Short mmCIF file of C-alpha atoms in Angstrom, two decimals:
data_model
loop_
_atom_site.label_atom_id
_atom_site.label_comp_id
_atom_site.label_asym_id
_atom_site.label_seq_id
_atom_site.Cartn_x
_atom_site.Cartn_y
_atom_site.Cartn_z
CA MET A 15 121.75 98.26 91.91
CA GLN A 16 118.79 97.74 94.29
CA ILE A 17 118.57 99.74 97.50
CA VAL A 18 117.51 97.44 100.31
CA GLN A 19 118.10 99.54 103.44
CA ARG A 20 118.87 102.99 104.83
CA ILE A 21 120.93 103.26 108.05
CA ASP A 22 121.15 106.87 109.23
CA ASP A 23 122.38 108.69 106.12
CA VAL A 24 123.83 105.56 104.42
CA LEU A 25 122.12 103.53 101.75
CA VAL A 26 122.78 99.82 101.42
CA GLY A 27 122.53 98.60 97.80
CA VAL A 28 123.02 95.24 96.23
CA ASP A 29 124.31 94.76 92.62
CA ALA A 30 121.59 92.38 91.43
CA VAL A 31 123.62 91.51 88.28
CA SER A 32 126.48 90.22 90.48
CA LEU A 33 124.38 87.55 92.20
CA GLU A 34 125.50 84.00 91.45
CA ILE A 35 123.92 80.83 92.76
CA LEU A 36 126.49 78.48 94.27
CA GLY A 37 124.60 75.25 94.74
CA ARG A 38 121.41 74.59 96.71
CA ARG A 39 122.01 76.98 99.67
CA HIS A 40 124.62 79.58 98.84
CA VAL A 41 124.51 82.81 96.80
CA ALA A 42 127.48 85.09 96.07
CA GLY A 43 127.26 88.78 95.26
CA THR A 44 128.40 92.38 95.91
CA TYR A 45 126.84 95.04 98.10
CA PHE A 46 127.66 98.73 98.44
CA LEU A 47 127.40 101.48 101.04
CA ILE A 48 126.40 104.87 99.61
CA ASN A 49 126.62 108.10 101.60
CA LEU A 50 123.28 109.81 100.94
CA ARG A 51 124.78 113.28 101.34
CA ARG A 52 127.74 112.51 99.03
CA PRO A 53 126.72 109.56 96.86
CA SER A 54 129.73 109.61 94.52
CA PRO A 55 132.10 107.85 94.93
CA VAL A 56 130.57 105.04 96.93
CA ALA A 57 131.64 104.75 100.52
CA GLY A 58 132.68 101.09 100.18
CA TYR A 59 131.74 97.66 98.90
CA ALA A 60 131.97 94.00 99.90
CA ASP A 61 131.91 90.76 98.01
CA PHE A 62 129.96 88.20 100.00
CA VAL A 63 128.47 84.71 100.14
CA ALA A 64 125.06 84.31 101.83
CA ASP A 65 124.01 80.97 103.40
CA CYS A 66 120.32 80.88 102.61
CA GLN A 67 119.52 77.79 104.65
CA GLY A 68 118.26 79.48 107.82
CA PRO A 69 119.21 81.05 110.05
CA LEU A 70 120.72 83.48 107.53
CA ARG A 71 124.55 83.81 107.65
CA ILE A 72 127.03 85.74 105.60
CA ALA A 73 130.74 85.47 104.71
CA THR A 74 132.81 88.38 103.43
CA LEU A 75 135.24 87.59 100.58
CA SER A 76 136.81 91.00 100.06
CA SER A 77 135.89 94.45 101.27
CA THR A 78 136.64 98.16 101.10
CA LEU A 79 134.03 98.96 103.67
CA PRO A 80 135.10 101.79 105.92
CA SER A 81 135.50 101.53 109.67
CA GLY A 82 134.29 104.41 111.80
CA SER A 83 132.82 107.31 109.90
CA LEU A 84 131.52 106.62 106.44
CA GLN A 85 133.81 108.79 104.28
CA PRO A 86 133.85 108.23 100.54
CA GLU A 87 136.70 106.12 99.20
CA PRO A 88 138.10 106.06 95.65
CA PRO A 89 135.81 104.21 93.21
CA PRO A 90 136.32 100.47 93.77
CA LEU A 91 137.61 98.17 91.11
CA LEU A 92 135.67 94.95 91.41
CA PRO A 93 137.86 91.88 90.94
CA ARG A 94 136.24 88.96 89.21
CA ARG A 95 136.88 85.49 90.55
CA ALA A 96 138.96 83.30 88.28
CA THR A 97 138.47 80.11 90.26
CA ALA A 98 135.54 78.42 92.01
CA LEU A 99 134.95 79.30 95.62
CA ASP A 100 135.93 76.82 98.35
CA LEU A 101 132.75 77.16 100.49
CA GLU A 102 134.23 74.93 103.22
CA SER A 103 137.00 77.46 103.85
CA LEU A 104 134.67 80.46 104.32
CA SER A 105 133.91 81.90 107.76
CA PHE A 106 130.18 82.54 108.05
CA ALA A 107 128.76 84.89 110.68
CA PRO A 108 125.20 85.78 111.81
CA VAL A 109 123.53 88.67 109.97
CA HIS A 110 122.56 91.92 111.69
CA MET A 111 120.26 94.84 110.85
CA LEU A 112 122.55 97.75 111.70
CA ASP A 113 125.49 96.63 109.54
CA GLY A 114 123.23 96.02 106.54
CA THR A 115 123.98 92.29 106.30
CA TRP A 116 120.50 91.00 107.25
CA LEU A 117 118.71 92.60 104.31
CA VAL A 118 121.62 92.03 101.94
CA ALA A 119 121.51 88.30 102.60
CA GLU A 120 117.71 88.22 102.54
CA PHE A 121 117.72 90.04 99.13
CA ALA A 122 120.40 87.78 97.66
CA CYS A 123 118.58 84.64 98.71
CA ARG A 124 115.15 85.72 97.55
CA SER A 125 115.93 87.60 94.38
CA SER A 126 118.36 84.99 92.99
CA SER A 127 115.43 82.57 92.67
CA GLN A 128 113.12 85.32 91.29
CA PRO A 129 115.38 87.57 89.18
CA GLY A 130 112.47 89.22 87.48
CA ALA A 131 111.10 90.35 90.82
CA ALA A 132 114.34 91.92 92.17
CA ARG A 133 112.94 95.45 92.25
CA ARG A 134 109.78 94.46 94.02
CA ILE A 135 111.66 92.33 96.58
CA ALA A 136 114.13 95.21 97.27
CA ARG A 137 111.23 97.61 97.94
CA GLN A 138 109.47 95.10 100.21
CA LEU A 139 112.66 94.57 102.22
CA ARG A 140 113.37 98.30 102.50
CA GLU A 141 109.82 99.03 103.70
CA LYS A 142 109.02 96.00 105.77
CA GLY A 143 112.06 93.68 105.93
CA GLY A 144 113.75 92.51 109.12
CA PRO A 145 113.97 89.77 111.66
CA PRO A 146 110.93 87.51 112.38
CA ASP A 147 110.11 89.45 115.62
CA MET A 148 109.70 92.75 113.87
CA GLN A 149 106.85 94.87 115.32
CA SER A 150 105.41 98.26 114.35
CA VAL A 151 103.72 101.09 116.22
CA TYR A 152 102.40 104.33 114.71
CA CYS A 153 103.08 107.48 116.70
CA ASP A 154 102.51 111.23 116.55
CA LEU A 155 106.09 112.66 116.46
CA GLN A 156 107.85 115.92 115.72
CA ALA A 157 110.65 116.18 113.19
CA ASP A 158 113.99 117.50 114.44
CA GLY A 159 113.87 121.28 114.82
CA SER A 160 110.20 121.57 113.88
CA ASN A 161 107.08 122.29 115.88
CA GLU A 162 104.91 120.45 113.34
CA THR A 163 103.46 117.16 114.54
CA ARG A 164 103.71 114.25 112.08
CA ARG A 165 100.75 111.93 112.49
CA GLY A 166 101.09 108.17 112.37
CA VAL A 167 104.88 107.87 111.90
CA GLU A 168 105.83 104.19 111.64
CA VAL A 169 108.31 103.03 114.24
CA ARG A 170 109.55 99.50 113.57
CA PHE A 171 111.70 97.59 116.02
CA SER A 172 113.22 94.23 116.67
CA ALA A 173 114.15 93.16 120.26
CA GLN A 174 116.07 90.19 118.83
CA ASP A 175 118.43 92.48 116.88
CA ASP A 176 118.06 95.51 119.18
CA ALA A 177 117.33 97.78 116.20
CA VAL A 178 114.86 100.60 115.48
CA ALA A 179 113.62 102.09 112.20
CA VAL A 180 111.55 105.26 111.74
CA ASN A 181 109.74 105.57 108.40
CA HIS A 182 112.09 103.03 106.78
CA GLN A 183 115.30 104.64 108.15
CA TRP A 184 117.24 102.45 110.55
CA LEU A 185 118.87 104.46 113.36
CA SER A 186 122.25 103.68 114.91
CA SER A 187 120.99 105.50 118.04
CA GLY A 188 118.05 103.09 118.50
CA PHE A 189 117.74 100.33 121.06
CA VAL A 190 114.94 98.17 122.51
CA SER A 191 114.20 97.26 126.12
CA ASP A 192 111.51 95.00 127.57
CA THR A 193 109.11 97.93 127.88
CA GLU A 194 110.38 100.69 125.61
CA VAL A 195 111.75 101.61 122.19
CA VAL A 196 114.34 104.36 122.37
CA PHE A 197 116.01 106.43 119.61
CA GLY A 198 117.52 109.80 118.82
CA SER A 199 120.76 111.57 119.58
CA GLY A 200 120.74 114.73 121.78
CA ALA A 201 117.00 114.76 122.40
CA GLN A 202 115.70 111.20 122.85
CA TRP A 203 112.44 109.59 121.91
CA ILE A 204 111.00 106.97 124.26
CA VAL A 205 108.06 104.94 122.89
CA ASP A 206 106.00 102.71 125.13
CA ARG A 207 106.03 99.14 123.72
CA GLN A 208 102.37 98.76 124.57
CA ALA A 209 101.75 101.48 121.93
CA ARG A 210 100.23 103.99 124.35
CA HIS A 211 102.42 107.08 123.95
CA ALA A 212 105.76 108.56 122.89
CA ARG A 213 107.82 111.11 124.76
CA LEU A 214 110.65 113.38 123.57
CA LEU A 215 113.16 114.18 126.28
CA GLY A 216 115.88 116.81 126.12
CA GLY A 217 119.44 116.26 127.22
CA SER A 218 118.58 117.35 130.78
CA GLY A 219 115.59 114.96 130.88
CA LYS A 220 113.09 117.80 130.29
CA LEU A 221 109.86 116.70 128.54
CA LEU A 222 109.76 118.44 125.17
CA PHE A 223 106.82 116.66 123.52
CA GLU A 224 104.29 113.93 124.03
CA GLY A 225 102.44 112.06 121.30
CA LYS A 226 99.90 109.23 121.02
CA CYS A 227 100.80 105.79 119.67
CA ASP A 228 98.71 102.99 118.18
CA SER A 229 99.51 99.46 117.04
CA ARG A 230 97.09 99.90 114.10
CA ALA A 231 98.29 101.58 110.95
CA PRO A 232 96.56 104.90 110.24
#
C-alpha cells in the first residue's frame, strides 16, 4: 500500500497491486483510510474507477468508508469482480483534496503506467501533489502548546479546492480567501497570501503570535 495523503490524523493509502487498467482512460483500484492514532483495523476502504482523461474524475464501486468521525471498522473483506465493469453505467464525480480522491485518482493514473515508480510517485504526491493552482509559502510558526518557533514551515494551499496543508498534512479546518490562508481549530492561523506574515489569534481574537513568511523555500 502506498500512502499518498494525510488529512488531519487520517492517512489515505492506495493498494498499488489492486490497480487495473480498463482501456485508454480508466483505471480501477482500491484505496483505504487509516486512522493514524489507531491504524488497525483500517477505518474504511473504497473500490473506485478513475477517469484519467482530464479533468480527473472518480466513481465509487463499493465502499465501507465511514461518515462523520473516522472510527475503525471491522477489517474489510475485499470482493473481487467476477464480471467486466460497465463503464457507461458508472457515475463519475469531480475529485477533491479533502476527501482524498484527488491524490488517489492522480496516483492511480500515473502509477498504472509506471508500476516500477509507484513508491516515488506516491512520495511526490504526498509532498507536493495537488490541483494545478497549488502555491506554497514558508512561515515561522509555533506548534500547538509550544513556545518554540519553527522556522520555514511550508504552508501549501489551493484556492480552487479551498484546501490547506501544513508540512504535508492537509487540514479540515483550512480555507482560502482572496487575500488570506486560514487554518487551525480553537486558535486560528491567518497567513497573508502575499507571503508577508502569519498571525495566530486566540478564540477571543487576541493576538498570540506573529511570524514572518516568504514565498522562497528556506
